[in-house]
């Protein structure tokens, strides 16, 4: 009898483990709900409507960065430049609007093109140097260089001073909650469609899952890699323009360190750091969890100056979660 109960208990454990392994977004959703309940129990203001409007406005930027980052991670690469590129994009967008007087739509397109060109540069370097090196190594080096280069350009443009956008009519859509929500929804649908319904999406997963098999199968590896980094660059530029709209200015430090949040968002919710797994939906859920955690520490009485410590802990936890998930899958 005892043996039978033990067997049933193990069967139950296996079933739960199988569900969590197969659908990491379920574990992330449980984390979001649990964190919200705990923080809300400590400070009732956390669950007020106005608090969530603020969280969701800033969550959109991280979610867009994470969706772009998911493309680089799926092919087995990484993009460390997205935070600096978003900061530079906010500066360029504001500079075009304020200093040159460009039409907002033209400024948006020009800034987006800048992100695409940066992504094209990253993708080309990665395509040239891997193989013989694995995708991660040239991707890490070239995007780390861009992290410093782009941030330096953003600071050098105005010697560190922000560019204030006084005419709010030019950024009315980007500054509004409904505008940010519409952009996030459209980009989420587009990213999911590319990843799940197109040939280039299947190429990305094939390259990240088994590079040699993808090569033998005749998949255009270099083109797919370039596409992944171009997409990541474009999303970083859009996130930067959203940030510029939210604070009505271009600011060189507006997205500093957010590349780590984007990577953590992906890893927490099921986008594998080893490549070949995950999608935009996972990245969005992870971004929401990260946004709640970073905002929540303020509501439970911890100084916002400790947010960098919280970010580091989130990143470490994300890596542990990802490695643990892959280990369990390997043993199953």
Coordinates of C-alpha atoms in Angstrom, one line a residue:
X1 CA 0.0 0.0 0.0
X2 CA 2.8 2.3 1.0
X3 CA 4.7 1.4 -2.1
X4 CA 1.6 2.2 -4.3
X5 CA 1.2 5.6 -2.6
X6 CA 4.9 6.4 -3.1
X7 CA 4.5 5.5 -6.8
X8 CA 1.5 7.7 -7.2
X9 CA 3.2 10.5 -5.5
X10 CA 6.2 10.2 -7.8
X11 CA 3.8 10.1 -10.8
X12 CA 2.3 13.3 -9.6
X13 CA 5.7 15.0 -9.2
X14 CA 6.7 13.9 -12.7
X15 CA 3.5 15.2 -14.1
X16 CA 4.0 18.7 -12.5
X17 CA 7.7 18.7 -13.6
X18 CA 6.7 17.8 -17.1
X19 CA 4.2 20.6 -17.3
X20 CA 6.7 23.2 -16.0
X21 CA 9.4 21.9 -18.3
X22 CA 7.1 21.9 -21.3
X23 CA 5.5 25.3 -20.5
X24 CA 8.0 27.5 -18.6
X25 CA 5.5 30.4 -19.1
X26 CA 3.3 28.7 -16.5
X27 CA 6.0 29.0 -13.9
X28 CA 6.6 32.6 -14.9
X29 CA 2.9 33.4 -14.6
X30 CA 2.8 31.8 -11.1
X31 CA 5.8 34.0 -10.2
X32 CA 4.1 37.1 -11.4
X33 CA 0.9 36.3 -9.4
X34 CA 2.8 35.3 -6.3
X35 CA 5.1 38.4 -6.3
X36 CA 2.1 40.7 -6.9
X37 CA 0.2 39.1 -3.9
X38 CA 3.2 39.3 -1.6
X39 CA 4.1 42.9 -2.4
X40 CA 0.4 43.9 -2.4
X41 CA 0.1 42.4 1.1
X42 CA 3.0 44.4 2.3
X43 CA 1.9 47.7 0.7
X44 CA -1.7 47.9 -0.5
X45 CA -0.7 50.9 -2.8
X46 CA 1.1 48.4 -5.1
X47 CA -2.2 47.0 -6.4
X48 CA -3.8 50.3 -7.1
X49 CA -4.7 51.1 -10.7
X50 CA -2.4 54.1 -11.0
X51 CA 0.6 52.0 -9.9
X52 CA -0.1 49.4 -12.6
X53 CA -0.5 52.0 -15.3
X54 CA 3.0 53.3 -14.4
X55 CA 4.5 49.7 -14.3
X56 CA 3.0 48.8 -17.6
X57 CA 4.2 52.0 -19.4
X58 CA 7.8 51.2 -18.5
X59 CA 7.3 47.5 -18.9
X60 CA 6.6 48.0 -22.6
X61 CA 10.1 49.3 -23.2
X62 CA 11.7 46.3 -21.5
X63 CA 9.4 43.9 -23.2
X64 CA 10.3 45.3 -26.6
X65 CA 14.0 45.1 -25.8
X66 CA 13.4 41.5 -24.6
X67 CA 11.6 40.5 -27.8
X68 CA 14.5 41.7 -29.9
X69 CA 17.0 40.0 -27.6
X70 CA 15.0 36.8 -28.0
X71 CA 15.9 36.7 -31.7
X72 CA 19.7 36.9 -30.9
X73 CA 19.4 34.3 -28.1
X74 CA 17.4 31.8 -30.2
X75 CA 20.2 31.5 -32.8
X76 CA 22.6 30.9 -29.9
X77 CA 24.0 34.5 -29.8
X78 CA 23.6 37.4 -27.5
X79 CA 23.1 41.2 -28.0
X80 CA 24.7 43.3 -25.2
X81 CA 24.2 46.6 -27.0
X82 CA 20.4 46.9 -26.8
X83 CA 20.4 49.2 -23.7
X84 CA 23.0 51.6 -25.2
X85 CA 21.3 51.5 -28.6
X86 CA 18.0 52.4 -27.0
X87 CA 19.6 55.3 -25.1
X88 CA 21.3 56.6 -28.3
X89 CA 18.0 56.2 -30.2
X90 CA 16.2 58.4 -27.6
X91 CA 18.9 61.1 -28.1
X92 CA 18.8 60.9 -32.0
X93 CA 15.0 61.0 -32.0
X94 CA 14.9 64.0 -29.7
X95 CA 17.8 65.7 -31.6
X96 CA 15.9 65.3 -35.0
X97 CA 12.7 66.7 -33.5
X98 CA 14.1 69.6 -31.5
X99 CA 17.4 70.6 -33.0
X100 CA 16.6 70.1 -36.7
X101 CA 12.8 70.3 -36.6
X102 CA 12.2 67.1 -38.6
X103 CA 8.6 65.8 -38.9
X104 CA 8.0 63.2 -36.1
X105 CA 7.3 60.4 -38.6
X106 CA 10.5 61.0 -40.5
X107 CA 12.4 61.2 -37.2
X108 CA 10.9 57.9 -36.2
X109 CA 11.9 56.2 -39.5
X110 CA 15.4 57.7 -39.5
X111 CA 16.0 56.5 -35.9
X112 CA 14.6 53.1 -36.8
X113 CA 17.0 53.0 -39.7
X114 CA 19.9 53.7 -37.4
X115 CA 19.0 50.7 -35.3
X116 CA 18.7 48.5 -38.3
X117 CA 22.2 49.6 -39.5
X118 CA 23.7 48.9 -36.1
X119 CA 22.0 45.5 -36.2
X120 CA 23.3 44.9 -39.7
X121 CA 26.8 45.7 -38.5
X122 CA 26.5 43.2 -35.6
X123 CA 25.0 40.5 -37.8
X124 CA 27.7 40.9 -40.4
X125 CA 30.5 40.6 -37.9
X126 CA 28.9 37.5 -36.4
X127 CA 28.3 35.9 -39.8
X128 CA 32.0 36.5 -40.8
X129 CA 33.6 35.2 -37.7
X130 CA 31.3 32.2 -36.7
X131 CA 32.2 29.6 -37.6
X132 CA 35.0 28.8 -36.8
X133 CA 33.9 30.4 -33.5
X134 CA 30.6 29.6 -31.9
X135 CA 28.0 32.3 -32.5
X136 CA 28.1 33.5 -28.9
X137 CA 31.8 34.5 -28.9
X138 CA 31.8 37.0 -31.8
X139 CA 28.3 38.2 -30.8
X140 CA 29.5 38.8 -27.2
X141 CA 32.6 40.7 -28.3
X142 CA 31.1 42.9 -31.0
X143 CA 27.9 43.8 -29.1
X144 CA 30.0 44.5 -25.9
X145 CA 32.1 46.9 -28.0
X146 CA 28.9 48.6 -29.3
X147 CA 27.6 48.8 -25.7
X148 CA 30.4 51.2 -24.9
X149 CA 30.7 52.8 -28.3
X150 CA 27.0 53.7 -28.6
X151 CA 26.7 54.9 -25.0
X152 CA 29.8 57.1 -25.6
X153 CA 28.2 58.6 -28.7
X154 CA 25.0 59.3 -26.8
X155 CA 26.8 61.1 -24.0
X156 CA 29.1 62.9 -26.4
X157 CA 26.2 64.3 -28.5
X158 CA 25.3 66.9 -25.8
X159 CA 28.1 66.3 -23.3
X160 CA 25.7 64.4 -21.1
X161 CA 22.9 66.9 -21.1
X162 CA 19.4 65.7 -22.1
X163 CA 17.5 67.0 -25.0
X164 CA 14.1 68.2 -23.8
X165 CA 11.1 67.8 -26.1
X166 CA 8.9 70.8 -25.2
X167 CA 6.3 70.4 -28.0
X168 CA 4.3 67.4 -26.7
X169 CA 2.2 67.3 -29.8
X170 CA 5.1 65.8 -31.7
X171 CA 5.3 62.8 -29.3
X172 CA 1.6 62.6 -28.3
X173 CA 1.2 59.0 -29.5
X174 CA 4.5 57.7 -28.0
X175 CA 3.8 59.5 -24.7
X176 CA 0.3 58.1 -24.3
X177 CA -0.5 54.8 -22.6
X178 CA -2.7 53.7 -25.4
X179 CA 0.0 54.5 -28.0
X180 CA 2.6 52.4 -26.1
X181 CA 0.0 49.6 -25.7
X182 CA -0.7 49.5 -29.4
X183 CA 3.0 49.5 -30.4
X184 CA 3.7 46.7 -27.9
X185 CA 0.7 44.6 -29.2
X186 CA 1.7 45.1 -32.8
X187 CA 5.3 44.2 -32.2
X188 CA 4.4 41.2 -30.1
X189 CA 2.1 39.9 -32.9
X190 CA 4.8 40.6 -35.6
X191 CA 7.5 38.9 -33.6
X192 CA 5.4 35.8 -32.8
X193 CA 4.4 35.6 -36.4
X194 CA 8.0 35.7 -37.6
X195 CA 9.1 33.2 -35.0
X196 CA 6.3 30.7 -35.4
X197 CA 4.9 31.1 -38.9
X198 CA 7.7 32.0 -41.3
X199 CA 10.7 30.2 -42.9
X200 CA 13.2 32.6 -41.4
X201 CA 11.7 31.8 -37.9
X202 CA 12.3 28.1 -38.5
X203 CA 15.8 28.9 -39.6
X204 CA 16.5 30.7 -36.4
X205 CA 15.4 27.8 -34.2
X206 CA 17.3 25.3 -36.4
X207 CA 20.5 27.3 -36.1
X208 CA 20.2 27.7 -32.3
X209 CA 19.2 24.0 -31.8
X210 CA 21.9 22.3 -33.9
X211 CA 24.2 24.5 -36.0
X212 CA 25.8 21.6 -37.9
X213 CA 22.5 20.0 -38.8
X214 CA 21.2 23.4 -40.0
X215 CA 24.3 23.7 -42.2
X216 CA 23.9 20.2 -43.7
X217 CA 20.2 21.0 -44.3
X218 CA 21.2 23.9 -46.5
X219 CA 19.7 26.6 -44.3
X220 CA 21.1 30.1 -45.1
X221 CA 22.9 30.5 -41.8
X222 CA 24.6 33.8 -42.4
X223 CA 21.4 35.5 -43.6
X224 CA 19.4 34.2 -40.7
X225 CA 22.0 35.5 -38.2
X226 CA 22.1 38.9 -39.8
X227 CA 18.3 39.0 -39.7
X228 CA 18.3 38.2 -36.0
X229 CA 20.6 41.1 -35.1
X230 CA 18.9 43.5 -37.4
X231 CA 15.6 42.7 -35.7
X232 CA 17.2 43.2 -32.3
X233 CA 18.6 46.5 -33.3
X234 CA 15.3 47.7 -34.7
X235 CA 13.5 46.8 -31.6
X236 CA 16.1 48.6 -29.4
X237 CA 15.6 51.7 -31.4
X238 CA 11.8 51.6 -31.0
X239 CA 12.2 51.0 -27.3
X240 CA 14.4 54.1 -27.1
X241 CA 11.9 56.3 -28.9
X242 CA 9.2 55.0 -26.5
X243 CA 11.4 56.0 -23.6
X244 CA 11.9 59.4 -25.2
X245 CA 8.1 59.8 -25.4
X246 CA 7.5 58.8 -21.8
X247 CA 10.0 61.3 -20.3
X248 CA 9.6 63.9 -23.1
X249 CA 13.3 64.0 -23.7
X250 CA 16.3 62.2 -25.1
X251 CA 18.6 61.1 -22.3
X252 CA 22.0 59.2 -22.7
X253 CA 21.4 57.1 -19.6
X254 CA 17.7 56.4 -20.1
X255 CA 18.2 52.7 -20.8
X256 CA 21.6 52.1 -19.2
X257 CA 21.8 48.5 -18.0
X258 CA 18.6 47.4 -19.6
X259 CA 20.4 44.9 -21.8
X260 CA 20.8 42.8 -18.6
X261 CA 17.0 43.2 -17.9
X262 CA 16.2 42.1 -21.5
X263 CA 18.5 39.0 -21.1
X264 CA 17.1 38.2 -17.7
X265 CA 13.5 38.6 -19.0
X266 CA 14.1 36.0 -21.7
X267 CA 16.0 33.5 -19.5
X268 CA 13.4 33.6 -16.7
X269 CA 10.5 32.8 -18.9
X270 CA 11.9 30.1 -21.2
X271 CA 14.1 31.6 -23.9
X272 CA 17.2 29.5 -23.6
X273 CA 20.5 31.2 -23.3
X274 CA 21.9 28.2 -25.2
X275 CA 19.7 28.9 -28.2
X276 CA 16.9 27.0 -30.0
X277 CA 14.1 27.6 -27.5
X278 CA 11.6 30.3 -26.5
X279 CA 9.6 33.0 -28.2
X280 CA 8.3 36.5 -27.9
X281 CA 5.5 35.5 -25.5
X282 CA 8.1 34.1 -23.1
X283 CA 10.1 37.3 -23.3
X284 CA 7.0 39.5 -22.6
X285 CA 6.1 37.4 -19.5
X286 CA 9.7 37.6 -18.3
X287 CA 9.7 41.4 -18.8
X288 CA 6.6 41.7 -16.7
X289 CA 8.1 39.7 -13.9
X290 CA 11.3 41.7 -14.0
X291 CA 9.3 45.0 -14.0
X292 CA 7.2 44.0 -11.0
X293 CA 10.3 42.9 -9.1
X294 CA 12.1 46.2 -9.8
X295 CA 9.1 48.3 -8.9
X296 CA 8.1 46.2 -6.0
X297 CA 11.3 46.7 -4.0
X298 CA 10.4 50.4 -3.7
X299 CA 6.9 49.5 -2.4
X300 CA 8.3 47.2 0.3
X301 CA 10.5 50.0 1.7
X302 CA 13.9 49.3 0.0
X303 CA 15.7 52.3 -1.4
X304 CA 15.6 52.6 -5.2
X305 CA 19.4 53.0 -5.0
X306 CA 19.4 49.2 -4.5
X307 CA 17.8 48.6 -7.8
X308 CA 21.1 47.7 -9.5
X309 CA 21.6 45.0 -6.8
X310 CA 18.1 43.7 -7.5
X311 CA 18.9 43.7 -11.2
X312 CA 22.1 41.6 -10.6
X313 CA 20.2 39.1 -8.5
X314 CA 17.5 38.8 -11.1
X315 CA 20.1 38.1 -13.7
X316 CA 21.8 35.4 -11.6
X317 CA 18.4 33.8 -10.8
X318 CA 17.5 33.9 -14.5
X319 CA 20.7 32.0 -15.4
X320 CA 20.1 29.5 -12.7
X321 CA 16.5 28.9 -13.8
X322 CA 17.6 28.5 -17.4
X323 CA 20.4 26.1 -16.6
X324 CA 18.2 24.1 -14.1
X325 CA 15.5 23.8 -16.7
X326 CA 17.9 22.5 -19.4
X327 CA 19.5 20.1 -16.9
X328 CA 16.0 18.7 -16.0
X329 CA 15.1 18.4 -19.7
X330 CA 18.4 16.5 -20.4
X331 CA 17.7 14.0 -17.5
X332 CA 14.0 13.5 -18.5

